[in-house]
Coordinates of C-alpha atoms and ligand atoms in Angstrom, one line a residue:
X1 CA 0.0 0.0 0.0
X2 CA 2.7 2.4 1.1
X3 CA 4.8 1.6 -2.0
X4 CA 1.8 2.2 -4.2
X5 CA 1.2 5.6 -2.5
X6 CA 4.8 6.6 -3.0
X7 CA 4.8 5.6 -6.6
X8 CA 1.6 7.6 -7.2
X9 CA 3.3 10.7 -5.5
X10 CA 6.3 10.2 -7.7
X11 CA 4.1 10.1 -10.8
X12 CA 2.4 13.3 -9.6
X13 CA 5.7 15.1 -9.1
X14 CA 6.9 14.0 -12.6
X15 CA 3.6 15.1 -14.2
X16 CA 4.0 18.5 -12.5
X17 CA 7.7 18.8 -13.6
X18 CA 6.6 17.8 -17.2
X19 CA 4.2 20.7 -17.3
X20 CA 6.8 23.3 -16.3
X21 CA 7.8 25.7 -19.1
X22 CA 11.4 25.7 -17.7
X23 CA 13.8 22.9 -18.6
X24 CA 14.7 20.6 -15.7
X25 CA 17.5 18.1 -15.9
X26 CA 18.3 15.8 -12.9
X27 CA 22.0 14.9 -12.8
X28 CA 23.9 12.3 -10.8
X29 CA 27.1 13.0 -8.9
X30 CA 29.1 12.6 -12.2
X31 CA 27.0 15.1 -14.1
X32 CA 25.1 12.5 -16.1
X33 CA 21.5 12.8 -17.0
X34 CA 19.1 10.9 -14.9
X35 CA 15.8 12.5 -16.0
X36 CA 14.7 15.5 -18.0
X37 CA 11.3 17.1 -18.6
X38 CA 9.9 17.8 -22.1
X39 CA 11.0 21.5 -21.9
X40 CA 14.6 20.3 -21.6
X41 CA 14.2 18.8 -25.1
X42 CA 12.9 22.1 -26.5
X43 CA 15.4 24.4 -24.8
X44 CA 18.5 22.2 -24.4
X45 CA 18.0 19.3 -26.8
X46 CA 18.2 16.8 -23.9
X47 CA 15.4 14.2 -24.3
X48 CA 14.4 11.5 -21.8
X49 CA 14.8 8.5 -21.9
X50 CA 17.1 8.5 -24.9
X51 CA 19.7 10.8 -23.3
X52 CA 19.8 8.9 -20.0
X53 CA 23.4 8.7 -18.8
X54 CA 24.7 11.4 -21.2
X55 CA 27.4 13.6 -19.7
X56 CA 26.3 17.3 -20.1
X57 CA 29.8 18.7 -20.2
X58 CA 30.8 16.4 -23.1
X59 CA 27.5 16.9 -25.0
X60 CA 27.9 20.7 -25.0
X61 CA 31.7 20.9 -24.9
X62 CA 31.9 23.2 -28.0
X63 CA 28.9 25.4 -27.3
X64 CA 28.3 28.5 -25.2
X65 CA 26.4 26.4 -22.8
X66 CA 29.5 24.1 -22.4
X67 CA 31.6 27.1 -21.4
X68 CA 29.0 28.1 -18.8
X69 CA 28.9 24.5 -17.5
X70 CA 32.7 24.5 -17.1
X71 CA 33.2 28.0 -15.8
X72 CA 29.9 29.0 -14.3
X73 CA 29.5 32.8 -13.8
X74 CA 26.9 35.4 -14.6
X75 CA 24.5 34.5 -17.4
X76 CA 21.8 37.1 -16.7
X77 CA 21.6 37.7 -20.5
X78 CA 21.4 33.9 -21.1
X79 CA 23.5 31.6 -23.2
X80 CA 22.6 30.4 -26.8
X81 CA 20.2 27.5 -26.6
X82 CA 21.9 24.4 -28.2
X83 CA 18.5 23.2 -29.5
X84 CA 16.5 26.3 -30.7
X85 CA 17.9 28.9 -33.0
X86 CA 17.7 32.5 -31.7
X87 CA 16.6 31.4 -28.2
X88 CA 18.7 32.4 -25.1
X89 CA 18.4 30.4 -21.9
X90 CA 19.4 31.4 -18.4
X91 CA 20.7 28.4 -16.5
X92 CA 21.3 27.6 -12.8
X93 CA 22.4 24.6 -10.8
X94 CA 20.6 23.6 -7.7
X95 CA 22.3 21.1 -5.4
X96 CA 20.1 18.4 -3.8
X97 CA 20.5 15.0 -2.1
X98 CA 23.9 13.4 -2.1
X99 CA 26.0 15.4 -4.5
X100 CA 23.2 15.4 -7.0
X101 CA 22.3 18.4 -9.0
X102 CA 19.3 19.8 -10.8
X103 CA 20.0 22.0 -13.9
X104 CA 17.2 24.6 -14.5
X105 CA 17.1 26.5 -17.7
X106 CA 14.6 29.3 -18.6
X107 CA 13.9 30.9 -21.9
X108 CA 14.9 34.6 -21.5
X109 CA 15.0 35.5 -25.2
X110 CA 12.2 38.0 -24.9
X111 CA 13.7 39.7 -21.8
X112 CA 17.2 39.9 -23.4
X113 CA 15.7 41.3 -26.6
X114 CA 13.8 44.0 -24.6
X115 CA 16.9 44.8 -22.7
X116 CA 18.9 45.1 -25.9
X117 CA 16.2 47.4 -27.4
X118 CA 16.4 49.6 -24.2
X119 CA 20.2 49.7 -24.3
X120 CA 20.3 50.5 -28.1
X121 CA 17.6 53.2 -27.7
X122 CA 19.5 55.0 -24.9
X123 CA 22.8 54.7 -26.9
X124 CA 21.1 56.0 -30.1
X125 CA 19.3 58.9 -28.5
X126 CA 22.5 60.0 -26.7
X127 CA 24.5 59.7 -29.9
X128 CA 21.9 61.6 -32.0
X129 CA 21.8 64.4 -29.4
X130 CA 25.5 64.8 -29.2
X131 CA 26.1 66.6 -32.5
X132 CA 23.3 69.2 -32.2
X133 CA 24.3 69.9 -28.6
X134 CA 27.9 70.4 -29.6
X135 CA 26.8 72.9 -32.3
X136 CA 24.6 74.9 -29.9
X137 CA 27.3 74.9 -27.3
X138 CA 29.9 76.0 -29.8
X139 CA 27.8 79.0 -30.9
X140 CA 27.0 80.0 -27.4
X141 CA 30.7 80.0 -26.6
X142 CA 31.2 82.4 -29.6
X143 CA 28.7 84.9 -28.2
X144 CA 30.3 87.4 -25.8
X145 CA 27.9 88.4 -23.0
X146 CA 29.8 91.7 -22.9
X147 CA 28.4 92.6 -26.4
X148 CA 24.8 92.3 -25.3
X149 CA 24.8 93.4 -21.7
X150 CA 21.0 93.1 -21.5
X151 CA 21.1 89.4 -22.3
X152 CA 24.3 88.6 -20.4
X153 CA 22.6 86.7 -17.5
X154 CA 20.5 84.7 -20.1
X155 CA 23.6 83.8 -22.1
X156 CA 25.5 82.6 -19.0
X157 CA 22.5 80.5 -18.0
X158 CA 22.2 79.1 -21.5
X159 CA 25.9 78.1 -21.5
X160 CA 25.6 76.4 -18.1
X161 CA 22.5 74.4 -19.2
X162 CA 24.0 73.4 -22.5
X163 CA 27.1 72.2 -20.7
X164 CA 24.9 70.2 -18.3
X165 CA 23.1 68.6 -21.2
X166 CA 26.4 67.7 -22.9
X167 CA 27.6 66.1 -19.7
X168 CA 24.4 64.1 -19.3
X169 CA 24.8 62.8 -22.9
X170 CA 28.5 62.0 -22.4
X171 CA 27.6 60.1 -19.1
X172 CA 24.8 58.2 -20.9
X173 CA 27.2 57.2 -23.7
X174 CA 29.8 56.0 -21.1
X175 CA 27.1 53.9 -19.4
X176 CA 25.9 52.4 -22.8
X177 CA 29.5 51.6 -23.6
X178 CA 30.1 49.9 -20.2
X179 CA 26.9 47.9 -20.6
X180 CA 27.8 46.6 -24.0
X181 CA 31.2 45.6 -22.8
X182 CA 31.7 42.0 -21.8
X183 CA 35.5 41.5 -21.9
X184 CA 37.8 44.0 -20.3
X185 CA 41.2 45.1 -21.5
X186 CA 43.6 43.4 -19.0
X187 CA 46.0 46.3 -18.6
X188 CA 48.4 47.1 -15.8
X189 CA 47.0 50.2 -14.1
X190 CA 49.9 51.9 -12.3
X191 CA 48.3 53.1 -9.1
X192 CA 50.9 55.5 -8.0
X193 CA 50.6 57.6 -11.2
X194 CA 46.8 57.3 -11.1
X195 CA 46.7 58.5 -7.5
X196 CA 48.7 61.6 -8.4
X197 CA 46.4 62.3 -11.3
X198 CA 43.4 62.0 -9.0
X199 CA 45.0 64.4 -6.5
X200 CA 45.5 66.9 -9.4
X201 CA 41.9 66.6 -10.4
X202 CA 40.7 67.1 -6.8
X203 CA 42.8 70.2 -6.4
X204 CA 41.8 71.6 -9.7
X205 CA 38.1 71.2 -8.9
X206 CA 38.4 72.4 -5.3
X207 CA 40.4 75.6 -6.2
X208 CA 42.0 75.5 -2.7
X209 CA 38.6 75.3 -0.9
X210 CA 39.5 71.8 0.6
X211 CA 42.5 70.0 2.0
X212 CA 43.3 67.0 -0.2
X213 CA 45.5 64.1 1.0
X214 CA 46.6 61.0 -0.8
X215 CA 48.0 57.9 0.8
X216 CA 49.4 54.9 -1.1
X217 CA 49.7 52.2 1.5
X218 CA 49.0 49.2 -0.8
X219 CA 52.0 49.4 -3.1
X220 CA 50.3 47.2 -5.7
X221 CA 48.9 47.9 -9.1
X222 CA 45.5 46.8 -10.6
X223 CA 44.7 44.7 -13.6
X224 CA 41.9 45.9 -15.7
X225 CA 40.7 48.8 -17.9
X226 CA 42.9 51.9 -17.1
X227 CA 40.4 54.3 -18.7
X228 CA 37.3 52.9 -16.9
X229 CA 39.0 52.6 -13.5
X230 CA 40.2 56.2 -13.8
X231 CA 36.7 57.3 -14.7
X232 CA 35.2 55.4 -11.6
X233 CA 37.9 56.7 -9.2
X234 CA 37.6 60.2 -10.5
X235 CA 33.8 60.2 -10.1
X236 CA 34.2 59.5 -6.4
X237 CA 36.8 62.3 -6.0
X238 CA 34.5 64.7 -7.9
X239 CA 31.6 63.8 -5.7
X240 CA 33.7 64.3 -2.5
X241 CA 34.7 67.8 -3.6
X242 CA 31.1 68.7 -4.7
X243 CA 29.4 67.5 -1.6
X244 CA 31.8 68.9 1.0
X245 CA 31.6 72.5 2.1
X246 CA 34.6 74.8 1.9
X247 CA 37.3 74.1 4.5
X248 CA 36.6 70.3 4.5
X249 CA 39.1 67.5 4.0
X250 CA 39.2 64.9 1.2
X251 CA 41.3 61.8 1.8
X252 CA 42.2 59.4 -1.0
X253 CA 43.6 56.1 0.3
X254 CA 44.8 52.9 -1.5
X255 CA 45.4 50.1 0.9
X256 CA 45.6 46.3 1.3
X257 CA 42.8 44.4 3.0
X258 CA 42.8 40.7 4.0
X259 CA 41.1 39.7 0.8
X260 CA 42.8 42.1 -1.6
X261 CA 42.9 45.9 -1.7
X262 CA 40.5 48.9 -1.5
X263 CA 40.5 52.4 -2.9
X264 CA 38.6 54.8 -0.5
X265 CA 37.6 58.4 -0.9
X266 CA 36.6 59.9 2.5
X267 CA 35.2 63.4 2.9
X268 CA 34.0 65.6 5.7
X269 CA 31.0 66.7 3.8
X270 CA 27.2 66.8 4.0
X271 CA 26.9 63.0 4.4
X272 CA 23.9 60.9 3.2
X273 CA 21.0 59.7 5.3
X274 CA 21.0 55.9 5.7
X275 CA 17.7 55.4 3.8
X276 CA 19.2 56.6 0.5
X277 CA 22.4 54.5 0.6
X278 CA 21.0 51.4 -1.2
X279 CA 19.7 53.4 -4.1
X280 CA 22.6 55.8 -4.8
X281 CA 23.9 53.7 -7.7
X282 CA 20.6 53.9 -9.6
X283 CA 20.6 56.1 -12.7
X284 CA 19.5 59.7 -11.9
X285 CA 19.0 59.0 -8.2
X286 CA 19.9 62.0 -6.1
X287 CA 19.6 62.7 -2.4
X288 CA 19.0 66.3 -3.1
X289 CA 18.3 67.3 -6.7
X290 CA 19.0 71.0 -6.1
X291 CA 22.4 70.4 -4.5
X292 CA 23.3 67.9 -7.3
X293 CA 22.3 70.3 -10.0
X294 CA 23.9 73.3 -8.4
X295 CA 27.2 71.4 -8.2
X296 CA 27.0 70.3 -11.9
X297 CA 26.0 66.7 -11.1
X298 CA 24.2 64.5 -13.7
X299 CA 23.0 61.8 -11.3
X300 CA 24.8 59.2 -13.3
X301 CA 28.3 59.2 -11.7
X302 CA 27.7 56.4 -9.2
X303 CA 26.0 54.2 -11.8
X304 CA 29.1 54.5 -13.9
X305 CA 31.2 53.6 -10.8
X306 CA 29.0 50.6 -10.1
X307 CA 29.3 49.3 -13.7
X308 CA 33.0 49.7 -13.9
X309 CA 33.4 47.9 -10.6
X310 CA 31.1 45.0 -11.7
X311 CA 33.3 44.6 -14.8
X312 CA 36.2 44.2 -12.4
X313 CA 34.4 41.8 -10.0
X314 CA 34.8 44.5 -7.4
X315 CA 32.2 46.0 -5.1
X316 CA 31.3 49.5 -3.9
X317 CA 30.9 50.1 -0.1
X318 CA 29.4 53.3 1.1
X319 CA 29.5 54.5 4.7
X320 CA 28.1 57.9 5.6
X321 CA 26.8 60.0 8.4
X322 CA 24.7 63.1 7.8
X323 CA 26.6 66.2 8.9
X324 CA 29.9 64.3 9.3
X325 CA 30.9 62.9 5.9
X326 CA 31.1 59.9 3.7
X327 CA 33.5 57.2 2.7
X328 CA 33.1 55.4 -0.7
X329 CA 35.3 52.3 -1.1
X330 CA 36.0 50.2 -4.2
X331 CA 36.9 46.7 -2.9
X332 CA 39.0 44.5 -5.2
X333 CA 39.9 40.8 -4.9
X334 CA 43.5 39.7 -4.7
X335 CA 43.1 38.2 -8.2
X336 CA 42.9 41.8 -9.6
X337 CA 46.2 42.9 -8.0
X338 CA 49.6 43.0 -9.6
X339 CA 52.6 43.1 -7.3
X340 CA 55.0 45.9 -8.2
X341 CA 58.1 44.8 -10.1
X342 CA 56.3 41.7 -11.5
X343 CA 55.0 41.8 -15.1
Ligands
ADP1 P1 25.6 63.4 -9.1 O1 26.0 63.6 -10.5 O2 24.2 64.0 -8.8 O3 26.6 63.7 -8.1 P2 26.0 60.6 -8.5 O4 25.5 59.3 -9.2 O5 27.5 60.8 -8.6 O6 25.3 61.8 -9.1 O7 25.6 60.6 -7.0 C1 24.3 60.4 -6.7 C2 23.9 61.1 -5.4 O8 24.6 60.6 -4.3 C3 24.2 62.6 -5.5 O9 23.2 63.4 -6.1 C4 24.4 63.0 -4.0 O10 23.1 63.3 -3.5 C5 24.9 61.7 -3.4 N1 26.3 61.7 -3.2 C6 27.3 61.1 -3.9 N2 28.5 61.3 -3.4 C7 28.3 62.0 -2.3 C8 29.2 62.4 -1.2 N3 30.6 62.2 -1.3 N4 28.7 63.1 -0.2 C9 27.3 63.3 -0.1 N5 26.4 62.9 -1.0 C10 26.9 62.2 -2.1

């Protein structure tokens, strides 16, 4: 009786799994197929019972899915389905029982298509706006407010706003470029030189209104995209200057940590209330729009920082206290560090 009940329950479970739109493949401890639902046939080309005992890694060795099976990693945009042309599947492994695994694959073609349309749209709009804005800005620069004193304040305001628009377009293009990037240039980024450049940028922006200190305690270089890392680090320095009242201090520190190294910019500025911290890296998110605009901000700086760090498998840590100041840290794994003197 009990065996019959268990068999009925098992049948029920399999019927439910068969009805799922997601592909399910049960694997034994050696990664061999034990069972698969019909969606696995459609999305992965794994059919049951004919593929019983097949080793997935061997079957897909030369396909995008094979690379994911070997190396794992992020596949938010999905990998090409080995069975259906034009279909992208997002895969995940779920461990269960004694070293057994379940492979789940979901059709994300529509989502990735929509995401691509969104990305292309933003990139195209930004690109199309760039030329007319450059022309308008150029003509505004040619007009001398002294020639038409009555319009002088208007001209100055027009220049400021056109510069702001140009900066927004440039930042959107930078973000589009970062989003489209999958592989990074693996350059040696000389940190001592970069820290000196950042100090120069901070001082130029501050015009002597703040004390700027730089400390290189790590004595290691980074491996990655020199241009993008410069842009991320520079954004944090710019923010520190912008959101710190005159007389404050900006500290730029590069130091080792137990797991790698971190680049931290600390300021003694306005600080950020805790409820905003988790949303700061969203596009156009600002704690105070008026303060951001007044200081020339676009609301895109920290999104750029987050994207650059993601590409380097690094994370952004933000600590802040209103009225006291903030510390923004870029935390890198040891795998991203290059010891000085070694190629
Ligand atoms: P923005 O161009 O407006 O500075 P960001 O993406 O760089 O845009 O930053 C988002 C928001 O985070 C800013 O508008 C500001 O409110 C807040 N912020 C960023 N850095 C600091 C800082 N060092 N101190 C205080 N607030 C900051």
